[in-house]
PDB file of C-alpha atoms in Angstrom:
ATOM      1  CA  MET L   1      34.181  21.899   7.745  1.00 72.00           C
ATOM      2  CA  ARG L   2      35.969  24.823   9.263  1.00 87.00           C
ATOM      3  CA  ALA L   3      38.156  24.435  12.337  1.00 89.00           C
ATOM      4  CA  VAL L   4      35.597  26.308  14.460  1.00 86.00           C
ATOM      5  CA  GLN L   5      32.830  23.905  13.430  1.00 88.00           C
ATOM      6  CA  ILE L   6      35.015  20.884  14.154  1.00 92.00           C
ATOM      7  CA  ALA L   7      35.890  22.275  17.586  1.00 92.00           C
ATOM      8  CA  ARG L   8      32.248  23.017  18.406  1.00 91.00           C
ATOM      9  CA  CYS L   9      31.096  19.567  17.292  1.00 94.00           C
ATOM     10  CA  GLY L  10      33.884  17.914  19.293  1.00 94.00           C
ATOM     11  CA  LEU L  11      33.024  19.927  22.378  1.00 95.00           C
ATOM     12  CA  CYS L  12      29.355  18.999  22.001  1.00 96.00           C
ATOM     13  CA  VAL L  13      30.186  15.290  21.621  1.00 97.00           C
ATOM     14  CA  ALA L  14      32.001  15.595  24.951  1.00 96.00           C
ATOM     15  CA  LEU L  15      29.010  17.454  26.402  1.00 96.00           C
ATOM     16  CA  LEU L  16      26.704  14.623  25.276  1.00 96.00           C
ATOM     17  CA  ALA L  17      28.984  12.073  26.930  1.00 95.00           C
ATOM     18  CA  VAL L  18      29.075  14.041  30.194  1.00 95.00           C
ATOM     19  CA  SER L  19      25.315  14.618  30.177  1.00 95.00           C
ATOM     20  CA  SER L  20      24.682  10.897  29.695  1.00 92.00           C
ATOM     21  CA  ALA L  21      27.090  10.057  32.524  1.00 89.00           C
ATOM     22  CA  ILE L  22      24.839  11.972  34.911  1.00 84.00           C
ATOM     23  CA  SER L  23      22.469   9.038  35.214  1.00 79.00           C
ATOM     24  CA  ILE L  24      19.863   7.745  37.637  1.00 81.00           C
ATOM     25  CA  PRO L  25      18.683   4.201  36.849  1.00 76.00           C
ATOM     26  CA  LEU L  26      14.875   3.999  36.684  1.00 73.00           C
ATOM     27  CA  GLY L  27      14.164   0.560  35.294  1.00 72.00           C
ATOM     28  CA  PRO L  28      15.308  -0.240  31.770  1.00 72.00           C
ATOM     29  CA  VAL L  29      15.686   3.429  30.772  1.00 75.00           C
ATOM     30  CA  PRO L  30      17.862   5.671  32.960  1.00 77.00           C
ATOM     31  CA  PHE L  31      17.185   9.326  33.734  1.00 82.00           C
ATOM     32  CA  THR L  32      20.006  11.448  32.271  1.00 88.00           C
ATOM     33  CA  LEU L  33      20.654  15.049  31.289  1.00 92.00           C
ATOM     34  CA  GLN L  34      21.179  13.889  27.710  1.00 93.00           C
ATOM     35  CA  THR L  35      17.765  15.141  26.616  1.00 93.00           C
ATOM     36  CA  LEU L  36      18.640  18.657  27.728  1.00 95.00           C
ATOM     37  CA  THR L  37      21.846  18.583  25.679  1.00 96.00           C
ATOM     38  CA  LEU L  38      20.064  17.092  22.675  1.00 96.00           C
ATOM     39  CA  ALA L  39      17.454  19.875  22.781  1.00 95.00           C
ATOM     40  CA  MET L  40      20.253  22.437  22.873  1.00 96.00           C
ATOM     41  CA  LEU L  41      22.391  21.115  20.008  1.00 96.00           C
ATOM     42  CA  PRO L  42      20.301  21.926  16.903  1.00 96.00           C
ATOM     43  CA  VAL L  43      19.529  25.406  18.199  1.00 94.00           C
ATOM     44  CA  ALA L  44      23.107  26.181  19.281  1.00 94.00           C
ATOM     45  CA  LEU L  45      25.015  24.560  16.419  1.00 94.00           C
ATOM     46  CA  GLY L  46      22.563  24.621  13.563  1.00 89.00           C
ATOM     47  CA  GLY L  47      20.998  21.529  12.086  1.00 89.00           C
ATOM     48  CA  LYS L  48      23.847  20.048  10.055  1.00 93.00           C
ATOM     49  CA  ASP L  49      26.458  20.363  12.791  1.00 95.00           C
ATOM     50  CA  ALA L  50      24.035  18.982  15.398  1.00 96.00           C
ATOM     51  CA  VAL L  51      23.411  15.900  13.231  1.00 97.00           C
ATOM     52  CA  ILE L  52      27.173  15.424  12.763  1.00 97.00           C
ATOM     53  CA  THR L  53      27.674  15.759  16.525  1.00 97.00           C
ATOM     54  CA  VAL L  54      25.071  13.127  17.392  1.00 98.00           C
ATOM     55  CA  ALA L  55      26.356  10.790  14.657  1.00 98.00           C
ATOM     56  CA  LEU L  56      29.919  11.085  16.006  1.00 97.00           C
ATOM     57  CA  TYR L  57      28.658  10.459  19.526  1.00 97.00           C
ATOM     58  CA  LEU L  58      26.903   7.265  18.369  1.00 98.00           C
ATOM     59  CA  LEU L  59      29.972   6.182  16.382  1.00 97.00           C
ATOM     60  CA  LEU L  60      32.262   6.613  19.385  1.00 97.00           C
ATOM     61  CA  GLY L  61      29.821   4.759  21.630  1.00 97.00           C
ATOM     62  CA  GLY L  62      29.312   2.030  19.035  1.00 97.00           C
ATOM     63  CA  LEU L  63      33.073   1.553  18.845  1.00 97.00           C
ATOM     64  CA  GLY L  64      33.087   0.849  22.562  1.00 96.00           C
ATOM     65  CA  LEU L  65      33.976   4.142  24.198  1.00 97.00           C
ATOM     66  CA  PRO L  66      31.997   4.497  27.443  1.00 95.00           C
ATOM     67  CA  VAL L  67      29.981   7.557  26.365  1.00 95.00           C
ATOM     68  CA  PHE L  68      26.456   6.201  26.864  1.00 93.00           C
ATOM     69  CA  SER L  69      24.537   6.215  30.150  1.00 88.00           C
ATOM     70  CA  GLY L  70      26.148   4.246  32.935  1.00 84.00           C
ATOM     71  CA  PHE L  71      29.524   4.644  31.208  1.00 89.00           C
ATOM     72  CA  SER L  72      28.506   2.003  28.680  1.00 92.00           C
ATOM     73  CA  GLY L  73      29.436   1.667  25.048  1.00 95.00           C
ATOM     74  CA  GLY L  74      29.663  -0.889  22.284  1.00 96.00           C
ATOM     75  CA  ILE L  75      27.313  -2.427  19.782  1.00 96.00           C
ATOM     76  CA  ALA L  76      25.341  -4.136  22.581  1.00 95.00           C
ATOM     77  CA  SER L  77      24.230  -0.700  23.785  1.00 94.00           C
ATOM     78  CA  ILE L  78      22.963   0.218  20.337  1.00 96.00           C
ATOM     79  CA  VAL L  79      21.132  -3.036  19.624  1.00 96.00           C
ATOM     80  CA  GLY L  80      20.011  -3.642  23.213  1.00 95.00           C
ATOM     81  CA  PRO L  81      16.733  -2.699  24.886  1.00 94.00           C
ATOM     82  CA  THR L  82      17.462   1.047  25.085  1.00 91.00           C
ATOM     83  CA  GLY L  83      19.401   1.352  21.834  1.00 95.00           C
ATOM     84  CA  GLY L  84      16.380   2.672  19.972  1.00 97.00           C
ATOM     85  CA  TYR L  85      16.579   5.828  22.050  1.00 95.00           C
ATOM     86  CA  LEU L  86      20.152   6.319  20.836  1.00 96.00           C
ATOM     87  CA  TRP L  87      19.123   5.892  17.194  1.00 95.00           C
ATOM     88  CA  GLY L  88      16.097   8.025  17.936  1.00 97.00           C
ATOM     89  CA  PHE L  89      18.388  10.836  19.062  1.00 97.00           C
ATOM     90  CA  LEU L  90      20.057  10.861  15.640  1.00 98.00           C
ATOM     91  CA  VAL L  91      16.850  10.631  13.609  1.00 98.00           C
ATOM     92  CA  GLY L  92      15.180  13.111  15.964  1.00 98.00           C
ATOM     93  CA  THR L  93      18.052  15.560  15.533  1.00 98.00           C
ATOM     94  CA  MET L  94      17.603  15.259  11.765  1.00 98.00           C
ATOM     95  CA  LEU L  95      13.945  16.167  12.202  1.00 98.00           C
ATOM     96  CA  ALA L  96      14.880  19.053  14.514  1.00 97.00           C
ATOM     97  CA  ALA L  97      17.299  20.343  11.866  1.00 96.00           C
ATOM     98  CA  ALA L  98      14.514  20.275   9.274  1.00 97.00           C
ATOM     99  CA  ILE L  99      12.072  22.068  11.595  1.00 97.00           C
ATOM    100  CA  LEU L 100      14.620  24.812  12.231  1.00 95.00           C
ATOM    101  CA  GLN L 101      14.649  25.490   8.486  1.00 95.00           C
ATOM    102  CA  LEU L 102      10.925  26.330   8.454  1.00 95.00           C
ATOM    103  CA  HIS L 103      11.356  30.094   8.491  1.00 94.00           C
ATOM    104  CA  ILE L 104       7.592  30.667   8.171  1.00 96.00           C
ATOM    105  CA  ILE L 105       7.388  29.780  11.882  1.00 94.00           C
ATOM    106  CA  PRO L 106       8.669  32.325  14.434  1.00 95.00           C
ATOM    107  CA  GLU L 107      12.200  31.528  15.615  1.00 92.00           C
ATOM    108  CA  ARG L 108      11.500  30.718  19.274  1.00 90.00           C
ATOM    109  CA  LEU L 109       8.530  28.507  18.362  1.00 93.00           C
ATOM    110  CA  ARG L 110      10.698  26.678  15.786  1.00 93.00           C
ATOM    111  CA  GLU L 111      13.291  26.011  18.472  1.00 93.00           C
ATOM    112  CA  VAL L 112      10.740  24.516  20.853  1.00 92.00           C
ATOM    113  CA  LEU L 113       9.065  22.508  18.078  1.00 95.00           C
ATOM    114  CA  ALA L 114      12.475  21.188  17.003  1.00 95.00           C
ATOM    115  CA  ALA L 115      13.172  19.979  20.548  1.00 94.00           C
ATOM    116  CA  ILE L 116       9.723  18.391  20.852  1.00 96.00           C
ATOM    117  CA  GLY L 117      10.098  16.699  17.459  1.00 97.00           C
ATOM    118  CA  MET L 118      13.496  15.303  18.452  1.00 97.00           C
ATOM    119  CA  LEU L 119      12.090  13.855  21.660  1.00 97.00           C
ATOM    120  CA  LEU L 120       8.983  12.364  20.029  1.00 97.00           C
ATOM    121  CA  VAL L 121      11.135  10.538  17.479  1.00 98.00           C
ATOM    122  CA  ALA L 122      13.428   9.263  20.251  1.00 97.00           C
ATOM    123  CA  TYR L 123      10.416   8.105  22.283  1.00 97.00           C
ATOM    124  CA  THR L 124       8.942   6.350  19.243  1.00 98.00           C
ATOM    125  CA  LEU L 125      12.089   4.545  18.091  1.00 98.00           C
ATOM    126  CA  GLY L 126      13.179   3.815  21.649  1.00 97.00           C
ATOM    127  CA  THR L 127       9.839   2.343  22.630  1.00 97.00           C
ATOM    128  CA  ALA L 128       9.696   0.256  19.440  1.00 98.00           C
ATOM    129  CA  GLN L 129      13.153  -1.244  20.037  1.00 98.00           C
ATOM    130  CA  LEU L 130      12.421  -1.814  23.736  1.00 97.00           C
ATOM    131  CA  MET L 131       9.300  -3.759  22.754  1.00 97.00           C
ATOM    132  CA  LEU L 132      11.146  -5.716  20.074  1.00 98.00           C
ATOM    133  CA  VAL L 133      14.103  -6.692  22.259  1.00 97.00           C
ATOM    134  CA  THR L 134      12.246  -7.391  25.513  1.00 97.00           C
ATOM    135  CA  GLY L 135       8.903  -8.634  24.220  1.00 97.00           C
ATOM    136  CA  MET L 136       7.022  -5.979  26.209  1.00 97.00           C
ATOM    137  CA  ASP L 137       3.678  -4.857  24.914  1.00 97.00           C
ATOM    138  CA  LEU L 138       3.107  -1.200  24.030  1.00 97.00           C
ATOM    139  CA  PHE L 139       1.491  -0.244  27.319  1.00 97.00           C
ATOM    140  CA  ALA L 140       4.211  -1.855  29.435  1.00 96.00           C
ATOM    141  CA  ALA L 141       6.950  -0.217  27.368  1.00 96.00           C
ATOM    142  CA  LEU L 142       5.292   3.194  27.605  1.00 96.00           C
ATOM    143  CA  ALA L 143       4.797   2.717  31.348  1.00 95.00           C
ATOM    144  CA  VAL L 144       8.487   2.114  32.030  1.00 91.00           C
ATOM    145  CA  ALA L 145      10.193   4.079  29.266  1.00 91.00           C
ATOM    146  CA  VAL L 146       8.056   7.117  28.445  1.00 94.00           C
ATOM    147  CA  LEU L 147       5.479   8.035  31.087  1.00 95.00           C
ATOM    148  CA  PRO L 148       7.947   8.483  33.988  1.00 91.00           C
ATOM    149  CA  PHE L 149      10.064  10.790  31.828  1.00 91.00           C
ATOM    150  CA  MET L 150       7.465  13.039  30.196  1.00 94.00           C
ATOM    151  CA  ILE L 151       7.415  15.860  32.749  1.00 92.00           C
ATOM    152  CA  PRO L 152      11.180  15.904  33.450  1.00 91.00           C
ATOM    153  CA  ASP L 153      11.869  15.697  29.702  1.00 94.00           C
ATOM    154  CA  ALA L 154       9.483  18.586  28.987  1.00 94.00           C
ATOM    155  CA  ILE L 155      11.394  20.695  31.503  1.00 94.00           C
ATOM    156  CA  LYS L 156      14.737  19.630  30.011  1.00 94.00           C
ATOM    157  CA  LEU L 157      13.499  20.490  26.496  1.00 94.00           C
ATOM    158  CA  VAL L 158      12.534  24.026  27.469  1.00 93.00           C
ATOM    159  CA  ILE L 159      15.824  24.587  29.297  1.00 95.00           C
ATOM    160  CA  GLY L 160      17.829  22.997  26.465  1.00 95.00           C
ATOM    161  CA  ALA L 161      16.169  25.069  23.746  1.00 93.00           C
ATOM    162  CA  GLN L 162      16.716  28.234  25.808  1.00 94.00           C
ATOM    163  CA  LEU L 163      20.366  27.351  26.409  1.00 94.00           C
ATOM    164  CA  GLY L 164      20.825  26.632  22.713  1.00 94.00           C
ATOM    165  CA  HIS L 165      19.309  29.993  21.828  1.00 91.00           C
ATOM    166  CA  SER L 166      21.608  31.772  24.297  1.00 92.00           C
ATOM    167  CA  VAL L 167      24.690  29.906  23.054  1.00 91.00           C
ATOM    168  CA  ARG L 168      23.864  30.675  19.426  1.00 89.00           C
ATOM    169  CA  ARG L 169      23.330  34.367  20.184  1.00 88.00           C
ATOM    170  CA  ALA L 170      26.582  34.545  22.172  1.00 88.00           C
ATOM    171  CA  THR L 171      28.659  32.746  19.556  1.00 82.00           C
ATOM    172  CA  SER L 172      27.089  34.756  16.716  1.00 76.00           C
ATOM    173  CA  ALA L 173      27.862  38.025  18.485  1.00 62.00           C
ATOM    174  CA  ARG L 174      31.402  36.885  19.237  1.00 61.00           C
ATOM    175  CA  THR L 175      31.978  35.758  15.642  1.00 56.00           C
ATOM    176  CA  ALA L 176      30.608  39.037  14.305  1.00 55.00           C
ATOM    177  CA  SER L 177      32.891  41.114  16.551  1.00 52.00           C
ATOM    178  CA  ALA L 178      36.041  39.089  15.762  1.00 51.00           C
TER     179      ALA L 178
END
């Protein structure tokens, strides 16, 4: 990795930590700005660097740094009721990276589809782990962990993908002029 890539990934790990710190508890799953940042990363950084960023974020949190929502961290966060959303962010970012490589789809549509794919994977893995850890049935888990977030998350995805597009354009133009 080049120094610029390392710096961008490091900055985005910090951005993920800050966006998860902005948290409103709503039952077992808090409302954060993390989804907005996660929608932005693959578009702004490119797929590989976005995956590295999310993996580093999870590693730091897993090691106990308070980077997850509510200033939490540690293995308990990853294996606990909402840990599936954290793993889902990584797997979802991998899917987003793959979608962004589908050049047969127009660029802006790819960016939105990548963000939607990331969120659907996070919802799926998060809901599955919530059910497994708490014993909730599917409908109860969806009622507390997905349904209340669908509209705000849709808004965050659109904003995040747009921000990512703007960041990528700005950094590409800056790199080209340097």
